[in-house]
Amino acid sequence: MTESTEGRPSLEVCLSPALLHLYDVKNSIVVIIDVLRATSTICTALYNGAAKVIPVASVAECVNIGKQLGAITAGERDGKIAEGLEYGNSPFEYPRDFVEGKVLVLTTTNGTKLLHMAKDAIQIVTGSFPNLSAVCDYLVAQGKNVILGCAAWKDRVNMEDTLFAGAVVSRIRDHFNVNCDSALAAQTLYNLAKDDLFGFMQQASHYQRLARYGLEKDIRYCLTPDGANVLPLLRDGELVNAPMC
Amino acid sequence: MTESTEGRPSLEVCLSPALLHLYDVKNSIVVIIDVLRATSTICTALYNGAAKVIPVASVAECVNIGKQLGAITAGERDGKIAEGLEYGNSPFEYPRDFVEGKVLVLTTTNGTKLLHMAKDAIQIVTGSFPNLSAVCDYLVAQGKNVILGCAAWKDRVNMEDTLFAGAVVSRIRDHFNVNCDSALAAQTLYNLAKDDLFGFMQQASHYQRLARYGLEKDIRYCLTPDGANVLPLLRDGELVNAPMC
């Protein structure tokens, strides 16, 4: 840390929702990161013209809101479409000719939990490799304190969310005051892995889980920058496309 | 993860005490890691002949037990020797001609907290670079599940404890089933930093704090393997030298 960065807003990484209470959420923009696959799917649906994505915690809530709004209901539990819902968590299920103009109600466990925990933030946006540049541009333009919040896996630190946090830190750190070892760790891991994210991820625990379900294609997409470069922004409990700055 | 490792005991890394509830402490050996400087100082005192080290949470407790036992009392708060105590957290305060045969009562915040949280473990030992080999040899010989528990900094993930966990994973992973992204992250960071741990640590937040107090010499010692290669093992609330296996 050099003195010259101290007047800048802070940029921190929170590796698990179970650590979020240690951070000053109220005075920060929080980026919700759930790379495999919730936040990758959310930006993809919005990029492909979905009117909005409503994130909910439970399958029952998903079914109810879906009925009320005549919306698409989606969510998985243990790698399968949850009972009572129509679609899953794969970004490939939401091409433009299916999702355009529609509302998607999505239930996820890790990502939605973190989103509710961060409700007092200045602003909540979602981040993933498919919208990496949009997230970075937005954070730099806002000039506020930032917490990169990894959704993790049942509160356990995971590699894919850490790598995405590292990608953001790597790109925008010069605009911020970064005094956070989690950010240092994430950035270091990303810089080491960036030339072959897919190869690196093959050592990770979630890769093992998803690969068992034959989801390598999803994983490759979810690790590729800027395939759906929009910025999902939370407004009144709904994720909508932010006007780009 | 290849199939062949699945019968082995597990080796996991817990990056913060605030995540310890996610781990199966009861069925594991827990290694308490507080590299700067509590666990480095503990093994150094025992290596130099201290009869035992009694870790306590508060300064008041430290003073009381010190009086009862006629023991050395030690501990810092905010980088200074705490009021009422005689000595600080530096390993260099405990050479053989001072500490041999004596009891050291030590109060630390992060390390002691984790130690109490892990009290149901099969066994608790302390780890740091000065006793890296002793820790590794012990864990391999026991053949039980292991949790490498980072004391962290007020529950926030720190680089030095993560790097030590990574050093252990790197050395002994072939004897265990490692299916833990924190372990993967720690090992990757360690492998990248190992040829210049001191240089790498200069980016870390705790380095900045300690360097302000002129503790570079302490930091160098605390990052050097095997300078005090004994195994502190918790018995009835006291850390004693384990007989080497």
Coordinates of C-alpha atoms in Angstrom, one line a residue, chain B residues 96-235:
Chain B
R96 CA 17.1 -20.7 25.7
D97 CA 19.0 -18.8 28.5
F98 CA 15.8 -17.0 29.4
V99 CA 13.0 -19.5 28.8
E100 CA 14.5 -22.9 29.6
G101 CA 12.5 -24.8 32.2
K102 CA 10.0 -22.0 32.6
V103 CA 6.3 -21.7 32.0
L104 CA 5.1 -19.1 29.5
V105 CA 1.5 -17.8 29.8
L106 CA 0.7 -16.2 26.4
T107 CA -2.4 -14.2 25.5
T108 CA -3.1 -13.7 21.8
T109 CA -6.4 -12.7 20.2
N110 CA -6.7 -14.6 16.9
G111 CA -4.8 -17.8 17.7
T112 CA -6.3 -18.4 21.2
K113 CA -9.8 -17.8 20.0
L114 CA -9.4 -20.5 17.3
L115 CA -7.8 -22.9 19.8
H116 CA -10.9 -22.7 22.0
M117 CA -13.2 -23.1 19.1
A118 CA -11.4 -26.3 18.1
K119 CA -11.6 -27.9 21.6
D120 CA -13.5 -30.9 20.4
A121 CA -10.9 -32.0 17.9
I122 CA -9.2 -35.3 18.1
Q123 CA -6.0 -33.4 18.8
I124 CA -4.8 -29.8 18.6
V125 CA -1.3 -28.8 17.6
T126 CA 0.2 -25.5 16.5
G127 CA 1.9 -24.8 13.2
S128 CA 4.1 -22.2 11.7
F129 CA 7.1 -22.1 9.4
P130 CA 9.7 -22.6 12.2
N131 CA 8.1 -26.0 12.9
L132 CA 6.9 -26.9 9.4
S133 CA 8.6 -30.2 9.1
A134 CA 7.5 -31.3 12.6
V135 CA 3.9 -30.6 11.8
C136 CA 4.1 -32.4 8.4
D137 CA 5.8 -35.5 9.9
Y138 CA 3.2 -35.7 12.7
L139 CA 0.2 -35.4 10.4
V140 CA 1.5 -38.1 8.0
A141 CA 2.3 -40.4 10.9
Q142 CA -1.1 -40.0 12.5
G143 CA -3.0 -40.8 9.3
K144 CA -6.2 -39.0 10.5
N145 CA -8.4 -36.3 9.0
V146 CA -6.7 -32.9 9.2
I147 CA -8.0 -29.4 9.3
L148 CA -5.4 -26.7 8.8
G149 CA -7.0 -23.8 10.8
C150 CA -5.8 -20.3 10.0
A151 CA -6.2 -17.9 12.9
A152 CA -6.6 -15.1 10.4
W153 CA -6.9 -11.4 11.5
K154 CA -10.1 -10.6 13.4
D155 CA -11.7 -13.3 11.3
R156 CA -10.5 -11.9 8.0
V157 CA -8.4 -14.2 5.8
N158 CA -4.7 -13.3 5.9
M159 CA -1.9 -14.2 3.6
E160 CA 0.7 -15.5 6.0
D161 CA -1.5 -18.2 7.6
T162 CA -2.8 -19.1 4.1
L163 CA 0.8 -19.5 2.9
F164 CA 1.7 -21.8 5.8
A165 CA -1.4 -23.9 5.2
G166 CA -0.3 -24.1 1.5
A167 CA 3.2 -25.2 2.5
V168 CA 1.7 -28.1 4.5
V169 CA -0.7 -29.1 1.7
S170 CA 2.2 -29.0 -0.8
R171 CA 4.4 -31.3 1.3
I172 CA 1.9 -33.9 2.5
R173 CA -1.0 -33.9 0.0
D174 CA 0.0 -37.3 -1.4
H175 CA -0.9 -39.0 1.9
F176 CA -4.4 -37.5 2.0
N177 CA -7.6 -37.0 0.0
V178 CA -7.6 -33.2 -0.8
N179 CA -11.0 -32.0 -2.1
C180 CA -11.1 -28.5 -0.8
D181 CA -10.7 -25.3 -2.9
S182 CA -9.2 -23.4 0.1
A183 CA -6.4 -26.1 0.1
L184 CA -6.0 -25.7 -3.6
A185 CA -5.8 -21.9 -3.3
A186 CA -3.4 -22.1 -0.4
Q187 CA -1.1 -24.6 -2.1
T188 CA -1.1 -22.6 -5.4
L189 CA -0.2 -19.4 -3.6
Y190 CA 2.5 -21.1 -1.6
N191 CA 4.1 -22.7 -4.7
L192 CA 4.1 -19.3 -6.4
A193 CA 5.6 -17.5 -3.4
K194 CA 7.9 -20.1 -1.8
D195 CA 11.1 -18.9 -3.4
D196 CA 10.7 -15.5 -1.9
L197 CA 8.1 -15.6 0.9
F198 CA 9.4 -12.4 2.4
G199 CA 9.1 -10.5 -0.8
F200 CA 5.7 -11.9 -1.5
M201 CA 4.5 -11.0 2.0
Q202 CA 5.4 -7.4 1.5
Q203 CA 2.1 -7.0 -0.4
A204 CA 0.1 -8.4 2.5
S205 CA -1.9 -6.3 5.0
H206 CA -0.3 -7.7 8.2
Y207 CA 3.2 -7.1 6.8
Q208 CA 2.2 -3.4 6.5
R209 CA 1.0 -3.4 10.1
L210 CA 4.1 -5.1 11.6
A211 CA 6.6 -3.3 9.5
R212 CA 5.3 0.0 11.0
Y213 CA 6.5 -1.4 14.3
G214 CA 10.0 -2.3 12.9
L215 CA 9.4 -6.0 13.0
E216 CA 11.0 -7.1 9.7
K217 CA 13.4 -9.3 11.5
D218 CA 10.5 -11.1 13.2
I219 CA 8.7 -11.5 9.9
R220 CA 11.8 -13.0 8.2
Y221 CA 12.2 -15.5 11.1
C222 CA 8.5 -16.4 11.1
L223 CA 8.7 -17.2 7.3
T224 CA 11.7 -19.4 7.5
P225 CA 11.2 -23.2 7.8
D226 CA 12.4 -25.3 10.6
G227 CA 14.2 -22.9 12.9
A228 CA 12.4 -24.4 15.9
N229 CA 11.3 -27.8 14.7
V230 CA 9.3 -29.1 17.6
L231 CA 5.6 -30.0 17.8
P232 CA 3.5 -28.0 20.3
L233 CA 0.6 -30.2 21.3
L234 CA -2.4 -29.2 23.5
R235 CA -2.9 -31.3 26.7

